[in-house]
Short mmCIF file of C-alpha atoms and ligand atoms in Angstrom, two decimals:
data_model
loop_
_atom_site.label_atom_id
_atom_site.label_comp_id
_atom_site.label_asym_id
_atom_site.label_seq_id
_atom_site.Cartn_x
_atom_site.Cartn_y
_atom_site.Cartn_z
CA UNK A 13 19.55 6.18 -6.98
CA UNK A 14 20.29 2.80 -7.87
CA UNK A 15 18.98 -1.07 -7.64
CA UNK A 16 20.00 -0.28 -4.10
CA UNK A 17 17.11 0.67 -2.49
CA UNK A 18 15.38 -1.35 -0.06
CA UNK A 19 13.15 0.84 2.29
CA UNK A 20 11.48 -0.76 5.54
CA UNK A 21 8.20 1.18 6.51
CA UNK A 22 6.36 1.07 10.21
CA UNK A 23 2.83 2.15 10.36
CA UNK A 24 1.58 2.51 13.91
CA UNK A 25 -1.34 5.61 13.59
CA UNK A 26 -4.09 4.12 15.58
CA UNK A 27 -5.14 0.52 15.82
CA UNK A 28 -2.28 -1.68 13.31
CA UNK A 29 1.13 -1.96 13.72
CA UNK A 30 2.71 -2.62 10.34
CA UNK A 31 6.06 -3.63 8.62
CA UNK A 32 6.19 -3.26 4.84
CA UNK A 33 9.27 -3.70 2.78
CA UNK A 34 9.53 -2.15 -0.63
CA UNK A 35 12.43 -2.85 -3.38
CA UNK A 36 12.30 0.04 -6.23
CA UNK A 37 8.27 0.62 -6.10
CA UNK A 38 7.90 -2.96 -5.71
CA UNK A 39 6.17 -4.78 -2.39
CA UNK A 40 8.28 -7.27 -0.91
CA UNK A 41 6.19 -7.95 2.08
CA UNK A 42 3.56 -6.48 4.03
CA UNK A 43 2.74 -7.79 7.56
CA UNK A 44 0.44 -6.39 10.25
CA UNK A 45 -1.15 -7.04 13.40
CA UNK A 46 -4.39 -4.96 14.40
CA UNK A 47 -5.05 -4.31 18.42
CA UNK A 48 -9.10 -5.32 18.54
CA UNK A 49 -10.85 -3.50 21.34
CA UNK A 50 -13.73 -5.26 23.25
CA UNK A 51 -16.62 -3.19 23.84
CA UNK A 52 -14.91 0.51 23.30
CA UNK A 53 -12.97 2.39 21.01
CA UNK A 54 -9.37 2.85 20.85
CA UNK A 55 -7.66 3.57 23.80
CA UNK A 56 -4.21 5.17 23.18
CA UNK A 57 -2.45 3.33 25.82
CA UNK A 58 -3.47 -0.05 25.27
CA UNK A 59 -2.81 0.71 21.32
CA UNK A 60 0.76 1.66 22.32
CA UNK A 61 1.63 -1.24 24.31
CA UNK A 62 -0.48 -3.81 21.95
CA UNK A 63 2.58 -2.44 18.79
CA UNK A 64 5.56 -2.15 21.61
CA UNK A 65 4.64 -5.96 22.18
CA UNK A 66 4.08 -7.10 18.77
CA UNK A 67 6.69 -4.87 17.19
CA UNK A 68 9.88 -7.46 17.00
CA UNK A 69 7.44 -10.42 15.77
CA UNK A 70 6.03 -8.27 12.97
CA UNK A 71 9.59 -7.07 11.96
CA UNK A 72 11.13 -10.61 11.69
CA UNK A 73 8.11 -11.86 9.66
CA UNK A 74 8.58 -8.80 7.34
CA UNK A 75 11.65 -9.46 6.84
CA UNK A 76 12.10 -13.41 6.62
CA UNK A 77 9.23 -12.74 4.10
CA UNK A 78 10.51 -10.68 2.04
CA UNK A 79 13.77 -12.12 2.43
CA UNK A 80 15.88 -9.36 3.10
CA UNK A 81 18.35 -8.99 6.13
CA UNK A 82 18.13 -6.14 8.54
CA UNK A 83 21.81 -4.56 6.88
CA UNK A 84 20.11 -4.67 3.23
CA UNK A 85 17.55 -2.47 4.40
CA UNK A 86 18.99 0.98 2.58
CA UNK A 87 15.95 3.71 4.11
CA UNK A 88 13.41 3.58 6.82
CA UNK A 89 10.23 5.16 6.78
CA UNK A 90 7.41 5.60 9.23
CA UNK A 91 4.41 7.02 9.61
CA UNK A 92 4.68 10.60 11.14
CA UNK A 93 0.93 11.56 11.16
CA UNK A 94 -2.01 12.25 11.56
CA UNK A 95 -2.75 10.04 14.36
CA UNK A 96 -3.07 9.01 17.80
CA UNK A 97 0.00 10.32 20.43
CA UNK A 98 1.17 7.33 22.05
CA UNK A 99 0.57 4.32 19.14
CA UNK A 100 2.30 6.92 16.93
CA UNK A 101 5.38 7.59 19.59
CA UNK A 102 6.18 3.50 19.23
CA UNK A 103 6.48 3.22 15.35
CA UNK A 104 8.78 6.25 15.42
CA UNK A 105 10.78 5.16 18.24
CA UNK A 106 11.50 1.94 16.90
CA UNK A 107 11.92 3.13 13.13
CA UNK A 108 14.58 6.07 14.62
CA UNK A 109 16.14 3.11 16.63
CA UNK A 110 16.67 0.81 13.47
CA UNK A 111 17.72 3.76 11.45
CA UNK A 112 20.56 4.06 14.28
CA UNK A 113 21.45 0.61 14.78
CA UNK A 114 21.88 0.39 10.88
CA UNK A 115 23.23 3.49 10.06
CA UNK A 116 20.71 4.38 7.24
CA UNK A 117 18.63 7.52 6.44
CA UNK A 118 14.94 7.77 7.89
CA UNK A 119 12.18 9.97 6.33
CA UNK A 120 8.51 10.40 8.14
CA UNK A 121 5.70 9.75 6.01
CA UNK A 122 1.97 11.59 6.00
CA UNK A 123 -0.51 8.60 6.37
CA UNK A 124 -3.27 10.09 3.78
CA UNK A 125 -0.24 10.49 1.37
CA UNK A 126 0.88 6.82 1.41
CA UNK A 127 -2.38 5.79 0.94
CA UNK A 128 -3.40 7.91 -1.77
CA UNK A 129 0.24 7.17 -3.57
CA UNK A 130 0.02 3.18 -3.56
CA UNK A 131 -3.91 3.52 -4.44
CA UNK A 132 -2.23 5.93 -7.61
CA UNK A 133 0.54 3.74 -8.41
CA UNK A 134 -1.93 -0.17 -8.50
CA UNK A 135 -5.08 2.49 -10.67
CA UNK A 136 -2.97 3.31 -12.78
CA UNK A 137 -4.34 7.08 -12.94
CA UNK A 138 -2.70 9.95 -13.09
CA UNK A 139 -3.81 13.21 -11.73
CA UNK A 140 -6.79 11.93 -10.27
CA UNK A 141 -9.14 13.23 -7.84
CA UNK A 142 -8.92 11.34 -4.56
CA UNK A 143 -11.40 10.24 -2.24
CA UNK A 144 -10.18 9.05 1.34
CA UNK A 145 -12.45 7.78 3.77
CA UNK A 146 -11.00 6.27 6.95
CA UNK A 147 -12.26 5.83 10.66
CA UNK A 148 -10.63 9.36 11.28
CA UNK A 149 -10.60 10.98 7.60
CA UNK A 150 -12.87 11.82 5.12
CA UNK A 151 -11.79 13.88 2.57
CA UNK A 152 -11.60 14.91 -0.91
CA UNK A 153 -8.42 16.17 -2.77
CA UNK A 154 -6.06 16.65 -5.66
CA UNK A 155 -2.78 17.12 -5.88
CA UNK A 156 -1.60 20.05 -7.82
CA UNK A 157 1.42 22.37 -7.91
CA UNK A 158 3.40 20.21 -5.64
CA UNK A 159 0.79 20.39 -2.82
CA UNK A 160 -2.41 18.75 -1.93
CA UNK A 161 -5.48 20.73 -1.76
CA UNK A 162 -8.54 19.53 -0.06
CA UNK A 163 -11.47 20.19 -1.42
CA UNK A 164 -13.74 19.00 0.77
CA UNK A 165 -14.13 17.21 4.16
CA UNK A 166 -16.14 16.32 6.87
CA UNK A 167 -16.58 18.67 9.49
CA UNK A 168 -16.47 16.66 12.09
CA UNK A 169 -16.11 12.92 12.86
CA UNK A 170 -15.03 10.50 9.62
CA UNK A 171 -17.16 8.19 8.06
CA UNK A 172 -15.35 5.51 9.33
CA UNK A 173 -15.53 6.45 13.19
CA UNK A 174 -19.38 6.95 12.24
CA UNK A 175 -19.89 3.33 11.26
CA UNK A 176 -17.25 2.29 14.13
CA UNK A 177 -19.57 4.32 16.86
CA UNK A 178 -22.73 2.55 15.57
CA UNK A 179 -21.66 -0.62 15.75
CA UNK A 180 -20.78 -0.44 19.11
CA UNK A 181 -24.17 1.45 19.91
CA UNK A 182 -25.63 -1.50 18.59
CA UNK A 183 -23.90 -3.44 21.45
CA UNK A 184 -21.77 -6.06 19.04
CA UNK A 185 -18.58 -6.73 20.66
CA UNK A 186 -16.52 -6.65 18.44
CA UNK A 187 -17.70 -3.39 16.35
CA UNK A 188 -15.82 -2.85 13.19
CA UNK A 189 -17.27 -1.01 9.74
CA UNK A 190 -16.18 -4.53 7.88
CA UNK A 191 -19.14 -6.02 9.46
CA UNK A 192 -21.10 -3.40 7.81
CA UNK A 193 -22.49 -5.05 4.74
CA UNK A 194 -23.30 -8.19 6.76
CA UNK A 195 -25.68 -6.53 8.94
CA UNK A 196 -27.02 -4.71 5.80
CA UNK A 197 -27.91 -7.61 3.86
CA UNK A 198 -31.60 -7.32 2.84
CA UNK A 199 -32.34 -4.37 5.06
CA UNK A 200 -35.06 -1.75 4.09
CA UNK A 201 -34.43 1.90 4.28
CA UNK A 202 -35.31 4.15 6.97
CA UNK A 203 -35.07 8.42 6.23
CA UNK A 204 -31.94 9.38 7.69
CA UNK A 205 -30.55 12.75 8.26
CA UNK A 206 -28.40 13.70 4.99
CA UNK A 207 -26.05 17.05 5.07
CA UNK A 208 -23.53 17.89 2.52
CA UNK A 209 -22.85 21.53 2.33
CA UNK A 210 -21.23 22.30 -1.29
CA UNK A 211 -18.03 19.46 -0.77
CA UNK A 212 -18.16 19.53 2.69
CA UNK A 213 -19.75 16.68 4.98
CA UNK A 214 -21.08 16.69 8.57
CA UNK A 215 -21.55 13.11 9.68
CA UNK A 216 -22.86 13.54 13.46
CA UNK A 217 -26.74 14.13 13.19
CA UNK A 218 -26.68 11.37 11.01
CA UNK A 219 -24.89 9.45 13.92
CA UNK A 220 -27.45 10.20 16.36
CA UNK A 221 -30.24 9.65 14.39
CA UNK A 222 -28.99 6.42 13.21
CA UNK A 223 -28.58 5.38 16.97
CA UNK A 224 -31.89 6.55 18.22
CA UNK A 225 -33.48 4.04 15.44
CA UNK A 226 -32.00 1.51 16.62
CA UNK A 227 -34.68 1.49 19.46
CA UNK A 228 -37.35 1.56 16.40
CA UNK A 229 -35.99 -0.48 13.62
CA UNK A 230 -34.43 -3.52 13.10
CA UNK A 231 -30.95 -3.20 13.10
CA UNK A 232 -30.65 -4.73 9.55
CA UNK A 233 -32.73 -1.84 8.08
CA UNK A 234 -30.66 0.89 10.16
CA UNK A 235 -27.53 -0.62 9.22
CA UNK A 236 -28.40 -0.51 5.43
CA UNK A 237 -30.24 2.87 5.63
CA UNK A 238 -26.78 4.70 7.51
CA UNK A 239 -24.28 3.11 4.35
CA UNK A 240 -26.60 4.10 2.15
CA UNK A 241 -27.38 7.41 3.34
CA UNK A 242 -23.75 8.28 4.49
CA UNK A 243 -21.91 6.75 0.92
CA UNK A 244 -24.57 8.75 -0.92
CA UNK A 245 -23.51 12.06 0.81
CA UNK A 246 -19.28 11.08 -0.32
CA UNK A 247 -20.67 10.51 -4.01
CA UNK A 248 -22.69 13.41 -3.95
CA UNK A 249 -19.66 16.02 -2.53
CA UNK A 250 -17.38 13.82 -5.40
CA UNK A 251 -19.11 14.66 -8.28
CA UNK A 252 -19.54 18.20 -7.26
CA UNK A 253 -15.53 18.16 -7.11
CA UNK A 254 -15.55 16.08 -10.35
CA UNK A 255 -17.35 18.59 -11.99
CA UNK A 256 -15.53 21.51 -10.80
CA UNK A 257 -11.97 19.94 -11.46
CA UNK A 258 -12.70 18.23 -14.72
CA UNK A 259 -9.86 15.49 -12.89
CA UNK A 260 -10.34 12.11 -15.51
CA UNK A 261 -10.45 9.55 -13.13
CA UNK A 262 -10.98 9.53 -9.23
CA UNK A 263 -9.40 6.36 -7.07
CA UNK A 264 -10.30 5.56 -3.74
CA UNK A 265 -8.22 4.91 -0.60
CA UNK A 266 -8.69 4.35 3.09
CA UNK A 267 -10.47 1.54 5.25
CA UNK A 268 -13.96 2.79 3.87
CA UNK A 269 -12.31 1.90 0.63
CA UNK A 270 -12.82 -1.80 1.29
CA UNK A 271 -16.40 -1.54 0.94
CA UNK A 272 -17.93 -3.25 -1.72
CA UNK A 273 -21.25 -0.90 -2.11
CA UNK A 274 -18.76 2.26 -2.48
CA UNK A 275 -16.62 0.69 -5.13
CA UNK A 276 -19.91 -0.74 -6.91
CA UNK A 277 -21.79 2.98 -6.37
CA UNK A 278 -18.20 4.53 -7.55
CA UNK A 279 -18.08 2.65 -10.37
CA UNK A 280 -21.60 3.77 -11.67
CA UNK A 281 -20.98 7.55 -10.98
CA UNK A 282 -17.15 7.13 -13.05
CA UNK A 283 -19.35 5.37 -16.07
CA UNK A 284 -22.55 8.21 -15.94
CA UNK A 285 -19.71 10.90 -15.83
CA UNK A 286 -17.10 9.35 -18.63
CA UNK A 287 -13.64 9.11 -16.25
CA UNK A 288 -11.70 6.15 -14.82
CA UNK A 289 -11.68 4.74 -11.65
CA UNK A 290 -9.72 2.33 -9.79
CA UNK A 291 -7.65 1.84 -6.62
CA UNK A 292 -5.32 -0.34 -4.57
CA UNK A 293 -5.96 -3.93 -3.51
CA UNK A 294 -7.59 -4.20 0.18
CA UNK A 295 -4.53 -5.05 1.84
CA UNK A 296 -3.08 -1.41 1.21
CA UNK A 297 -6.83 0.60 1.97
CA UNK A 298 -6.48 -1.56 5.62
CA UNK A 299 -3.55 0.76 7.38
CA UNK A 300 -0.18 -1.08 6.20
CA UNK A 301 3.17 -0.72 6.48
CA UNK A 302 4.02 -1.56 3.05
CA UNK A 303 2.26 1.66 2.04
CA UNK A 304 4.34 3.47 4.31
CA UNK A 305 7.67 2.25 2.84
CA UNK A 306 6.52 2.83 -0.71
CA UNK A 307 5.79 6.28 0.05
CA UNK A 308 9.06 6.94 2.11
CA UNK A 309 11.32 5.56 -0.98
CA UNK A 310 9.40 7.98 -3.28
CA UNK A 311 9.88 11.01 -0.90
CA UNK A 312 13.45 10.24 -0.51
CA UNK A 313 14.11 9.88 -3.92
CA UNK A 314 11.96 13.61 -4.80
CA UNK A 315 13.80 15.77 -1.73
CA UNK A 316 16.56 13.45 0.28
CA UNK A 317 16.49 13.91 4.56
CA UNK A 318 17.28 14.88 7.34
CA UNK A 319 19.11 13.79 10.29
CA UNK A 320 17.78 10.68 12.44
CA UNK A 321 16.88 13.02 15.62
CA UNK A 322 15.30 15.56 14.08
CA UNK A 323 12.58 13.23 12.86
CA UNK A 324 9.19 13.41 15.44
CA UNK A 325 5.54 12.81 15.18
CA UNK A 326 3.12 14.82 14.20
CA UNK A 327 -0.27 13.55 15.17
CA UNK A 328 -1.88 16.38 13.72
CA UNK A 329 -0.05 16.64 10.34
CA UNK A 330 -2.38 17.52 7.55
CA UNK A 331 -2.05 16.36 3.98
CA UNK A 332 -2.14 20.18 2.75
CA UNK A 333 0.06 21.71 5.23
CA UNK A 334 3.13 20.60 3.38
CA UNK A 335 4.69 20.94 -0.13
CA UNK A 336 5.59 17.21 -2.16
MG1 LIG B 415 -5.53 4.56 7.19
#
């Protein structure tokens, strides 16, 4: 492959539509626009039509950004899963219909993976051990043998989705886990339920409890006592993995990434235990579509692709059930 390659990613899992454009490794431009819902969570639908509306804005400023025509665009990419149905149905729709119109190669892209490889490439660290937590994912992993493996997860809802449900529980209209540390700010704690089992996490008693104190406590003192509690049960699972992988150096990726009491709490456990740590700027732990293009050009470049058509969605795609 040479100095050709210009790949244009769409990410469209759940509540951001994004266009990234990536020349050779490097990000050209990365624009978004994030559907807000009032008052609920996500509803598919209204995510769908929110990117099918927003879609041809988001695309010109992508490209007028990065300054790169439409017919210098040498790839597509888009995000094939996991995710929700109908949000995910509009970036691949429009990313087959580009590929078409153009008469370029398109490659899907896992969601975790882009993440995890643009949080590897801005660390720095190779071989790391990887901890993702998103509003739908929380996981731990490494990648070995040309596969991922997880090593541990939550068994039911992600951290993310946790803070997301509480927010909203705590009637704020606009309920979104940035807002988290905010809220926090000089809160006291209040025992919370806490359940790791070995690297495994279960986030929903802690969910309930965390809501029924709300009619007890002041919100500033749940608020801090649920971060607290919940990033305590990650670190605790991570270190058990650290431990049993002897990985030197962990990196963190997802929307839960953004938080500034993980990175400061993961930055004390990667001094006490001797590895690195490090991961990518904000913009790419927010979903992205530059992350999406980055991680379609280095696909491409490790196994080629197939046709246009046969490329689908698969909102249930796990990181592990495929080999790299
Ligand atoms: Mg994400």
């Amino acid at each position: 492959m040479g100095d050709w390659l210009i790949c244009l990613g769409i990410e469209s899992t759940a509540h951001t539509l994004g266009v990234g454009i990536v020349k050779n490794g490097n990000v050209l431009s990365n624009e978004n626009d994030t559907y807000k819902p009032k008052n609920e969570g996500i509803v598919p639908r209204k995510a769908a039509d929110h990117h099918a509306e927003v879609f041809g804005e988001v695309l010109k400023r992508s490209l007028d950004s990065a300054g790169v025509s439409l017919d210098e665009v040498g790839l597509f990419s888009f995000a094939q899963g996991p995710g929700i149905g109908s949000p995910l149905q509009v970036g691949c729709t429009a990313a087959r219909a580009l590929a078409i119109k153009c008469e370029k190669p398109l490659i899907g892209v896992n969601h975790p993976y882009a993440h995890i490889k643009i949080a590897e490439e801005y660390s720095g660290i190779k071989n790391p051990l990887i901890l993702y937590v998103s509003g739908g994912n929380t996981q731990i992993l490494i990648e070995e043998k040309g596969r991922f493996r997880v090593l541990g997860e939550t068994l039911d809802i992600g951290i993310g989705n946790l803070y997301d449900t509480f927010l909203r529980a705590a009637k704020l209209e606009y309920a979104h886990g940035s807002m988290l540390e905010e809220i926090a700010k000089g809160g006291k704690y209040v025992p919370l339920p806490y359940t790791v089992k070995g690297t495994n996490l279960s986030f929903t008693g802690l969910q309930t409890a965390a809501i029924r104190a709300l009619g007890e406590h002041p919100l500033k003192d749940v608020t801090y006592s649920l971060v607290e509690t919940s990033l305590s049960m990650c670190l605790e699972a991570l270190e058990r993995s650290l431990f049993l992988t002897k990985r030197k150096g962990i990196i963190s990726c997802g929307g839960v990434a953004q938080n500034k009491r993980l990175k400061e709490m993961l930055k004390t456990l990667a001094e006490e235990d001797g590895v690195q740590y490090g991961g990518a700027p904000d913009e790419f732990n927010r979903d992205n579509g530059a992350m999406i293009a980055y991680a379609g050009e280095l696909l491409y470049k490790k196994r080629g692709t197939k046709p246009v058509k046969e490329w689908k969605t698969e909102p249930n795609q796990r990181i592990d059930s495929f080999a790299i």
